[in-house]
Amino acid sequence: MVEEDGMDLEEEEEEDYRSESRRKASTVFSVIASVLSGFLGNWACFKVSEMLNVPSQAFPAAGSQQRVAPAGQSRNKVVLKPGHSLLDWIRLTKSGQDLTGLRGRLIEVTEDELKKHNTKKDCWTCIRGMVYNLSAYMDFHPGGEEELMRAAGIDSTDLFDEVHRWVNYESMLKECLVGRMAVKPSPALQGLSAPPSLRPEPLSAPLPAKDHRPRYDWFQTDGTVNIVVYTKRKIPSAGCAVVDLQDDNLRVEMLLGRMSYLLYWRLSSRVQDHVDVQTAHSVGKVQLCLRKSVKEKWTQLGQSLEHHDTFIQCKDRGLFYRECVLLSKTDVTHNTQLLRLQLPPGSRMQVPVGRHVYLKTSVQGTDVVKPYTAVDQMLIPPSQSSAEVGSDIHLMIKVYPDGVLTPHIANLPIGASLSVGGPEGSLTLRVLRDVTHLYMLAAGTGFTPMARLIRLALQEFTVIRKMKLMFFNRQERDILWQSQLDELCTKEERFEVQHVLSEPADSWTGRRGRIDACMLQNFLERPENSKCLVCVCGPAGFTESAVQLVRQLDFSEEELHVFQA
Ligand code: NAP
């Protein structure tokens, strides 16, 4: 049944890419043609509201990279001038000021016209066929002016996807909307051509013999409908299934390394709103059981919805949101809380290790979205925590008094609802294969992805002989889960933690300062016959320094994993 059980993970991922390209090659023209017909059809009744509702994830740009940058490609954040926070930007967009210079008029923009607007004071860019004037946003961009100017006068869809495709730019930039890219005639598509971001990718290699795509089957009893997904690879204990039953729509996403397999139906008949998910990890099988509202025979499972039965890279899959309920908030430190969120009854989510989810909330009418890495309830839970069942999620959130989203979250009462999207992220367990020495360099809340990694490594990767965390914080009171880390150190010979404080009290006897070469030289040992992996996460500046220092110590790109959001 599971032919590829035990298949080499690297081969598997390469194969996934090839399969994906083949599928794209065979479908891309028909998809583009159908979208273009809709695109042009709508053009006649071109209204702002419709324009802002662009199906943003339908056409990830061909060359777009993972949002979470590969090792070393960290992004800078600049210090914004006073009065240029996100909240200030939201205020400006609500002020009625003309931010496009077109007094609310929406225009059709040609490629030649777009190219002309390439200066700081007159900066237009195109994202997924829509053109925005970014000039007013220049000083508000957390990545700085230079970064934003990379998008000036061009179609920046790829660039945007590469850096932060999760940002709700339609909402953030709605007052900057200039109009749509003009569609220019092309003989290739019956006289029509797609805007640059919708262009097909080149055709790729022919079909190889083996099919590594997951597949599914279903069967029913009098009272239940059962869907079985054969992922054709082993599933880690943290799971891979994300299930959302909303009204009669059932969405099932399998997160398999860098790939995502989606099943999506409008069910034939009503079911109760609880979904039972069972995973047979070693054989790669996930079985869902739904209870019929009425005991009757179904002639079919349902009607396929958008992107049903597609197997594509996770980064190219649209984010799906569900409303969760805040169940509890526990103080972790003086400014960091552990939130427990309950998924709706029809949802089950097993967030793979190192992945994050998105919290979305509306601040003064503008959607604000931020990523948060899922953690467990504790570093090493004594028994199975409820999160493993996939009915709730734990997030560790540091409250920044001048932040937009975190003070809002901190003030939410228990029982409040929060929109949760994802999960997403770049960590695939392939990077841990054969690793004997796992090093983690974490600063502040950059510890969160490490927390689950430590647990996973201890429980499932027996080949790892040593796991060392160097944890950078300002003061001792900022150290997350300090007592749990210390406890783990005493219990687990393989685990070691070193704390470094940048603003220690005089009484602190441990290490002091910021990350430097000297600290890492001794910490990152490379014993004979070892295979090392260094994971880095923290503020952008920290990450950048850490990556540089690790490289200087001759660690290769394969030996480095950077968590970035
Ligand atoms: P923080 O308290 O501001 O800083 C933690 C430590 O990092 C401090 O000791 C600080 O030293 C040091 N540090 C800061 N900038 C540095 C630099 N440029 N070079 C060297 N050391 C530096 O950290 P935080 O507020 O918790 O922020 C954590 C960051 O991690 C956030 O930016 C968050 O987005 C990121 N994060 C990312 C992910 C992910 O990508 N998956 C997950 C979680 C968190 P000083 O006191 O000298 O500044």
XYZ file of C-alpha atoms and ligand atoms in Angstrom:
613
model
C 0.000 0.000 0.000
C 2.754 2.443 0.959
C 5.325 1.659 -1.666
C 7.749 4.444 -0.794
C 7.832 3.835 2.921
C 11.335 4.646 4.098
C 12.197 6.454 0.877
C 15.138 8.817 1.181
C 13.724 12.162 2.233
C 15.956 14.198 -0.022
C 15.068 12.147 -3.075
C 11.494 12.420 -2.019
C 11.600 16.190 -1.979
C 13.390 16.390 -5.305
C 10.766 14.091 -6.672
C 8.064 16.283 -5.172
C 9.471 19.250 -7.044
C 9.565 17.329 -10.313
C 6.008 16.126 -9.876
C 4.926 19.606 -9.075
C 6.537 21.026 -12.205
C 4.904 18.350 -14.355
C 1.512 19.152 -12.945
C 2.077 22.854 -13.416
C 3.150 22.286 -16.975
C 0.005 20.393 -17.798
C -2.409 22.736 -16.075
C -0.872 26.151 -16.259
C -2.236 27.139 -19.659
C -5.775 26.115 -18.879
C -5.672 27.825 -15.510
C -4.297 31.016 -16.950
C -6.819 31.011 -19.701
C -9.674 30.604 -17.258
C -8.345 33.233 -14.903
C -7.779 35.658 -17.694
C -11.301 35.239 -18.889
C -12.499 36.043 -15.371
C -9.992 38.842 -15.113
C -11.172 40.470 -18.289
C -14.783 39.723 -17.601
C -14.554 41.611 -14.351
C -12.659 44.421 -15.941
C -15.809 45.829 -17.439
C -17.286 46.419 -13.996
C -14.035 47.505 -12.404
C -14.753 48.627 -8.850
C -12.394 49.283 -5.954
C -13.989 46.623 -3.777
C -13.475 43.996 -6.450
C -9.963 45.118 -7.104
C -9.051 44.698 -3.488
C -10.354 41.199 -3.478
C -7.660 39.815 -5.756
C -7.230 36.074 -5.176
C -3.763 36.730 -3.876
C -2.470 33.196 -3.540
C -3.853 31.781 -6.753
C -0.773 32.577 -8.762
C 2.380 32.527 -6.757
C 5.062 33.883 -8.963
C 7.134 31.377 -10.831
C 10.445 32.149 -9.245
C 9.192 33.010 -5.816
C 11.222 31.609 -2.978
C 10.116 30.499 0.412
C 9.045 33.372 2.542
C 11.298 32.182 5.276
C 14.634 32.869 3.693
C 17.218 30.187 3.301
C 20.234 30.238 5.527
C 22.001 33.514 5.486
C 19.491 35.459 3.453
C 18.286 37.382 6.424
C 16.433 40.623 6.107
C 17.218 43.853 7.803
C 14.793 45.832 9.818
C 15.476 49.542 10.115
C 14.720 51.845 12.976
C 11.722 53.826 11.816
C 11.568 57.570 12.426
C 9.252 58.657 15.234
C 5.671 58.879 13.994
C 6.195 56.125 11.422
C 4.937 53.022 13.193
C 2.393 50.650 11.701
C -0.284 52.366 13.734
C 0.784 55.730 12.313
C 0.544 54.260 8.831
C -2.962 52.999 9.530
C -3.903 56.457 10.781
C -2.498 58.068 7.644
C -4.458 55.731 5.394
C -7.640 56.682 7.251
C -6.919 60.403 7.081
C -8.439 60.861 3.655
C -5.104 62.085 2.253
C -4.581 61.291 -1.417
C -1.771 58.709 -1.309
C -1.728 57.869 -5.000
C -1.721 61.343 -6.492
C -4.712 60.309 -8.591
C -7.453 61.602 -6.285
C -9.128 58.238 -5.993
C -9.133 57.569 -9.745
C -8.121 54.034 -10.727
C -6.219 53.627 -13.940
C -4.948 50.933 -16.237
C -1.137 50.846 -16.116
C 1.045 49.678 -18.970
C 4.457 48.123 -18.405
C 6.102 51.198 -19.911
C 4.178 53.475 -17.574
C 5.069 51.348 -14.559
C 8.775 51.553 -15.390
C 8.665 55.363 -15.306
C 7.634 55.464 -11.631
C 10.886 54.301 -10.147
C 12.044 57.016 -7.775
C 11.564 57.394 -4.046
C 9.138 60.284 -4.518
C 7.285 58.506 -7.297
C 7.479 54.798 -6.635
C 4.964 52.441 -8.205
C 5.054 48.686 -8.034
C 2.898 45.827 -9.259
C 1.830 42.922 -7.033
C -0.291 40.200 -8.613
C -1.498 42.418 -11.401
C -2.402 45.389 -9.199
C -0.337 48.574 -9.153
C 0.374 50.528 -5.956
C 2.036 53.862 -5.334
C 4.471 53.166 -2.489
C 5.897 56.686 -2.152
C 3.882 57.557 0.957
C 4.735 54.195 2.542
C 8.478 54.622 2.028
C 9.265 55.877 5.550
C 6.895 53.403 7.166
C 8.413 50.271 5.656
C 10.017 48.196 8.439
C 12.588 46.882 5.953
C 13.589 50.441 5.032
C 13.568 52.574 1.947
C 16.361 50.764 0.160
C 14.538 47.460 0.431
C 11.288 48.969 -0.835
C 13.051 50.653 -3.736
C 13.948 47.202 -5.064
C 10.296 47.039 -6.081
C 10.229 50.432 -7.792
C 8.827 50.457 -11.312
C 8.622 46.691 -11.663
C 6.382 43.726 -11.057
C 7.536 42.877 -7.534
C 5.320 39.852 -6.957
C 8.296 37.495 -6.686
C 10.148 39.842 -4.389
C 7.097 40.273 -2.202
C 6.481 36.531 -1.989
C 10.099 35.957 -1.187
C 10.102 38.345 1.733
C 6.623 38.346 3.251
C 3.808 36.942 1.204
C 1.655 36.630 4.325
C 1.397 40.397 4.751
C -2.059 41.525 3.851
C -0.895 44.121 1.380
C -4.363 44.536 -0.113
C -5.546 45.883 3.213
C -2.342 47.710 4.131
C -1.970 49.416 0.769
C -5.564 49.852 -0.280
C -5.278 53.654 -0.225
C -2.182 53.392 -2.437
C -3.918 51.525 -5.213
C -3.268 53.089 -8.577
C -5.074 50.514 -10.711
C -4.603 47.313 -12.621
C -1.846 46.321 -15.019
C -3.072 46.674 -18.552
C -3.508 43.385 -20.348
C -1.573 43.472 -23.589
C -2.404 41.341 -26.583
C -0.308 38.226 -27.242
C -0.752 35.584 -29.902
C 0.105 32.845 -27.388
C -3.185 33.031 -25.529
C -5.759 33.729 -28.238
C -4.886 37.365 -28.340
C -4.553 37.758 -24.573
C -1.600 37.721 -22.244
C -1.306 37.520 -18.515
C 0.165 40.268 -16.393
C 3.780 39.413 -15.671
C 2.991 37.741 -12.354
C 0.602 35.346 -14.090
C 3.004 34.093 -16.715
C 3.372 30.372 -17.162
C 6.554 28.644 -16.153
C 8.578 26.813 -18.762
C 7.576 23.233 -19.386
C 9.617 20.729 -17.446
C 10.866 17.164 -17.579
C 8.725 14.221 -18.690
C 6.884 12.027 -16.199
C 9.050 9.548 -14.335
C 7.627 6.141 -13.588
C 6.957 6.484 -9.851
C 4.148 8.605 -8.551
C 4.979 10.087 -5.176
C 1.831 12.159 -4.941
C -0.287 11.331 -1.961
C -3.656 9.815 -2.795
C -6.919 9.379 -0.979
C -9.840 7.053 -0.749
C -13.131 7.130 1.105
C -15.697 4.746 2.440
C -18.824 4.973 4.548
C -20.816 3.151 7.132
C -24.405 3.900 8.134
C -23.324 6.665 10.439
C -19.872 7.703 9.313
C -17.890 8.895 6.348
C -14.201 7.996 6.399
C -11.481 9.550 4.306
C -8.102 7.885 4.141
C -5.067 9.765 2.896
C -1.972 7.806 1.907
C 0.856 10.310 2.125
C 3.423 7.758 0.898
C 6.032 8.898 3.407
C 6.567 8.534 7.140
C 4.804 11.129 9.243
C 6.680 12.603 12.236
C 5.062 12.337 15.651
C 4.194 16.036 15.566
C 1.810 15.167 12.716
C 1.075 16.777 9.395
C -2.695 17.104 9.043
C -4.647 20.338 9.118
C -8.380 19.758 8.892
C -11.077 22.407 8.708
C -14.749 21.586 8.529
C -16.646 24.822 8.104
C -20.355 24.461 7.405
C -20.426 21.773 4.752
C -16.961 22.508 3.404
C -14.211 20.110 4.334
C -10.626 21.223 3.777
C -7.813 18.773 4.509
C -4.215 19.862 4.078
C -1.273 17.530 4.562
C 2.008 19.304 5.266
C 4.696 17.005 3.941
C 8.112 18.622 4.201
C 8.106 21.457 1.735
C 5.027 20.109 -0.023
C 1.349 20.528 0.668
C -1.362 18.123 -0.413
C -4.879 19.543 -0.348
C -8.301 17.925 -0.400
C -11.251 20.279 -0.471
C -14.916 19.436 -0.906
C -18.379 20.760 -0.394
C -19.739 17.628 1.260
C -22.788 15.909 -0.224
C -24.698 15.987 2.998
C -24.501 17.400 6.505
C -22.121 15.992 9.099
C -21.616 16.726 12.785
C -19.022 19.376 13.420
C -16.415 17.127 15.030
C -13.737 15.433 12.938
C -11.718 12.554 14.297
C -8.168 12.331 12.902
C -6.022 9.228 13.314
C -2.471 9.052 12.049
C -0.494 5.887 11.351
C 2.890 7.580 11.451
C 5.158 4.827 10.194
C 3.012 3.903 7.204
C 2.111 7.506 6.406
C -1.644 7.082 6.588
C -4.096 9.645 7.944
C -7.711 8.660 8.473
C -10.519 11.124 9.077
C -13.857 10.077 10.463
C -16.915 12.310 10.046
C -20.300 11.543 11.624
C -23.287 11.871 9.356
C -26.085 14.122 10.658
C -28.608 11.782 9.038
C -27.990 8.077 8.566
C -28.330 7.756 4.831
C -26.199 6.439 2.012
C -24.074 9.031 0.234
C -23.660 8.508 -3.480
C -20.611 10.741 -3.560
C -18.366 12.424 -1.062
C -19.038 15.889 -2.356
C -18.216 18.480 -4.921
C -14.567 19.391 -5.390
C -13.669 22.937 -4.436
C -10.802 25.177 -5.564
C -7.381 23.489 -5.598
C -8.797 20.124 -4.556
C -6.341 17.232 -4.942
C -3.360 19.470 -5.649
C 0.155 18.742 -4.492
C 2.291 21.867 -4.532
C 4.958 23.585 -2.478
C 3.708 24.887 0.861
C 4.890 28.386 -0.003
C 2.560 28.430 -2.981
C -0.517 27.404 -1.005
C -2.854 30.183 0.090
C -3.202 30.847 3.792
C -6.384 29.534 5.325
C -7.810 31.182 8.450
C -10.133 29.845 11.120
C -11.596 31.566 14.191
C -10.101 30.264 17.432
C -11.110 30.928 21.008
C -8.654 32.177 23.613
C -8.777 29.547 26.359
C -6.057 30.739 28.696
C -3.138 33.102 29.133
C -0.258 32.182 31.406
C 2.652 34.441 32.276
C 5.963 33.015 31.134
C 8.016 36.090 32.055
C 7.220 39.681 33.042
C 6.313 40.504 29.421
C 5.670 37.189 27.696
C 2.526 35.092 27.834
C 1.669 31.581 26.782
C -1.643 31.653 24.967
C -3.743 28.583 24.538
C -6.116 28.849 21.617
C -8.878 26.398 20.933
C -9.607 25.560 17.348
C -13.239 25.480 16.215
C -14.909 22.071 16.718
C -14.512 21.124 13.062
C -10.805 21.955 12.936
C -7.803 19.836 13.797
C -4.310 21.182 13.389
C -0.990 19.531 14.019
C 1.564 22.254 13.513
C 4.785 20.633 12.315
C 7.871 21.404 14.382
C 9.416 24.774 13.675
C 6.422 26.062 11.749
C 4.438 29.134 12.647
C 0.853 30.273 12.395
C -0.465 33.758 11.716
C -2.632 35.812 14.020
C -4.823 38.274 12.222
C -6.792 41.051 13.751
C -8.324 44.241 12.594
C -6.763 47.415 13.944
C -8.801 50.484 13.070
C -10.240 48.661 10.092
C -6.901 47.439 8.720
C -5.976 43.780 8.945
C -2.762 43.291 10.894
C -1.121 39.890 10.550
C 1.878 38.548 12.493
C 3.540 35.146 12.559
C 4.023 33.202 15.792
C 5.815 29.909 16.197
C 3.670 27.235 17.795
C 5.094 25.752 20.976
C 3.983 23.007 23.324
C 2.455 23.641 26.678
C 5.780 22.796 28.314
C 9.286 22.093 27.114
C 8.979 18.373 27.810
C 5.429 17.561 28.894
C 5.194 14.787 31.488
C 2.441 13.094 29.503
C 0.668 13.712 26.230
C -0.600 17.291 26.174
C -3.938 18.088 24.589
C -2.163 20.073 21.871
C -1.053 16.776 20.365
C -4.625 15.905 19.622
C -4.665 18.958 17.406
C -7.609 20.723 18.974
C -5.644 23.593 20.449
C -2.494 25.589 19.794
C -0.024 27.193 22.172
C 1.720 30.419 21.276
C 4.332 32.281 23.276
C 3.813 35.964 22.765
C 5.994 38.804 23.969
C 4.022 41.982 24.529
C 5.728 45.053 23.131
C 4.106 48.126 24.731
C 4.489 50.138 21.526
C 3.426 47.242 19.263
C 0.184 47.199 17.320
C -0.913 43.605 17.679
C 0.607 42.364 20.957
C -0.978 44.931 23.349
C -4.277 44.113 21.664
C -3.711 40.379 22.209
C -2.563 40.939 25.789
C -5.812 42.736 26.532
C -8.080 40.123 24.981
C -10.384 38.516 27.527
C -10.563 34.751 27.891
C -13.193 33.509 25.450
C -12.330 36.150 22.842
C -11.883 34.975 19.290
C -8.736 35.268 17.195
C -8.232 34.506 13.543
C -5.454 31.943 13.024
C -3.933 31.233 9.618
C -1.410 28.681 8.450
C 0.658 26.825 9.497
C 3.691 27.754 7.432
C 7.443 27.613 7.681
C 10.575 26.301 6.082
C 11.905 23.682 8.472
C 11.808 20.207 7.035
C 13.026 17.312 9.110
C 15.392 16.408 6.287
C 17.878 18.890 7.788
C 18.125 16.709 10.891
C 18.978 13.579 8.996
C 22.130 11.930 10.370
C 22.847 14.976 12.524
C 24.929 14.052 15.555
C 25.460 17.543 16.981
C 22.587 20.031 17.067
C 23.460 23.612 18.009
C 20.869 26.281 18.623
C 21.572 30.006 18.786
C 18.455 31.766 20.011
C 17.782 35.325 21.129
C 14.666 36.426 22.996
C 11.508 34.868 21.580
C 13.720 33.354 18.890
C 13.740 30.517 21.395
C 10.214 29.438 20.378
C 11.098 27.322 17.315
C 13.945 25.761 19.316
C 11.576 24.651 22.059
C 9.841 22.074 19.899
C 13.017 21.210 18.073
C 14.661 20.239 21.371
C 11.737 18.025 22.266
C 11.608 16.402 18.856
C 15.340 15.815 18.804
C 15.306 14.258 22.260
C 12.341 12.024 21.530
C 12.906 10.967 17.946
C 16.476 11.543 16.869
C 18.519 9.150 18.930
C 21.463 9.597 16.593
C 21.898 13.140 17.955
C 24.611 12.806 20.550
C 24.740 16.424 21.683
C 22.228 19.258 21.652
C 23.404 22.672 22.800
C 21.415 25.862 23.159
C 23.086 29.240 23.519
C 20.316 31.535 24.649
C 20.770 35.318 24.445
C 18.596 37.635 26.483
C 18.777 41.077 27.986
C 18.194 40.274 31.635
C 17.665 37.133 33.622
C 13.964 37.906 33.994
C 13.653 37.731 30.174
C 14.754 34.094 29.923
C 11.851 32.007 28.677
C 11.214 28.711 30.441
C 14.471 29.098 32.372
C 13.613 26.592 35.080
C 12.392 24.042 32.531
C 15.625 24.439 30.576
C 17.708 24.006 33.683
C 15.682 20.984 34.692
C 16.164 19.429 31.285
C 19.901 20.003 31.564
C 20.092 18.027 34.754
C 17.858 15.240 33.430
C 19.263 14.882 29.915
C 22.918 14.257 29.424
C 22.652 15.057 25.756
C 21.280 18.546 26.388
C 23.154 21.640 27.465
C 22.168 25.288 27.751
C 24.334 28.384 28.059
C 22.721 31.692 28.907
C 24.173 34.982 27.727
C 22.816 38.300 28.991
C 23.361 41.659 27.344
C 22.099 43.704 30.311
C 22.911 41.506 33.301
C 22.580 42.487 36.910
C 25.855 42.729 38.842
C 25.002 39.466 40.534
C 24.918 37.525 37.232
C 27.775 35.063 37.135
C 27.105 33.667 33.673
C 28.187 34.921 30.272
C 27.641 38.554 29.320
C 27.480 40.552 26.114
C 26.280 40.049 22.590
C 27.048 37.176 20.269
C 30.681 37.131 19.105
C 33.251 34.846 17.503
C 34.918 33.951 20.750
C 31.680 32.634 22.275
C 30.941 30.495 19.267
C 34.416 29.114 18.800
C 34.187 26.983 21.902
C 30.480 26.349 21.698
C 30.345 24.998 18.150
C 32.594 21.968 18.487
C 33.055 19.678 15.554
C 34.216 16.303 16.859
C 35.525 13.703 14.431
C 32.846 11.839 12.473
C 30.181 14.287 13.552
C 27.488 15.861 11.440
C 26.536 19.277 12.752
C 23.511 21.504 12.318
C 23.369 25.057 13.617
C 19.905 26.615 13.977
C 19.562 30.355 14.428
C 16.592 32.492 15.448
C 16.163 35.931 16.954
C 15.991 39.625 16.045
C 17.124 40.321 12.479
C 20.419 41.943 13.530
C 21.237 39.066 15.833
C 20.444 36.531 13.120
C 22.638 38.325 10.666
C 25.603 38.431 13.039
C 25.096 34.812 14.047
C 24.983 33.605 10.456
C 28.114 35.538 9.584
C 30.018 34.163 12.567
C 28.895 30.599 11.930
C 30.026 30.840 8.329
C 33.373 32.217 9.426
C 33.795 29.046 11.449
C 33.507 27.101 8.194
C 30.040 25.714 8.625
C 28.428 25.133 5.255
C 24.986 26.252 4.089
C 23.693 22.709 4.669
C 24.868 22.913 8.251
C 22.915 26.076 8.932
C 19.194 26.633 9.321
C 17.784 30.094 9.898
C 14.287 30.593 11.216
C 12.870 33.817 9.932
C 9.442 35.325 9.844
P 15.297 41.058 22.436
O 14.865 40.849 23.834
O 15.201 42.413 21.871
O 16.809 40.577 22.238
C 17.254 39.346 22.707
C 18.768 39.365 22.755
O 19.248 39.527 21.416
C 19.316 40.511 23.560
O 20.371 40.060 24.337
C 19.792 41.471 22.524
O 20.886 42.245 22.921
C 20.235 40.552 21.431
N 20.285 41.278 20.169
C 19.330 42.050 19.620
N 19.771 42.572 18.469
C 21.038 42.144 18.307
C 22.016 42.364 17.311
N 21.774 43.140 16.252
N 23.205 41.742 17.448
C 23.463 40.978 18.511
N 22.572 40.759 19.490
C 21.377 41.332 19.397
O 14.552 40.029 21.506
P 12.981 39.850 21.299
O 12.291 41.175 21.528
O 12.514 38.708 22.091
O 12.866 39.550 19.752
C 13.007 38.253 19.256
C 12.970 38.285 17.731
O 12.928 36.949 17.273
C 11.802 39.018 17.141
O 12.301 39.880 16.166
C 10.986 37.920 16.478
O 10.370 38.339 15.286
C 12.042 36.873 16.184
N 11.434 35.537 16.123
C 11.441 34.867 14.934
C 10.839 33.610 14.824
C 10.856 32.879 13.515
O 11.351 33.375 12.587
N 10.351 31.691 13.378
C 10.257 33.029 15.925
C 10.280 33.732 17.127
C 10.865 34.982 17.222
P 20.736 43.841 23.184
O 20.117 43.962 24.545
O 22.129 44.329 23.143
O 19.886 44.389 22.115
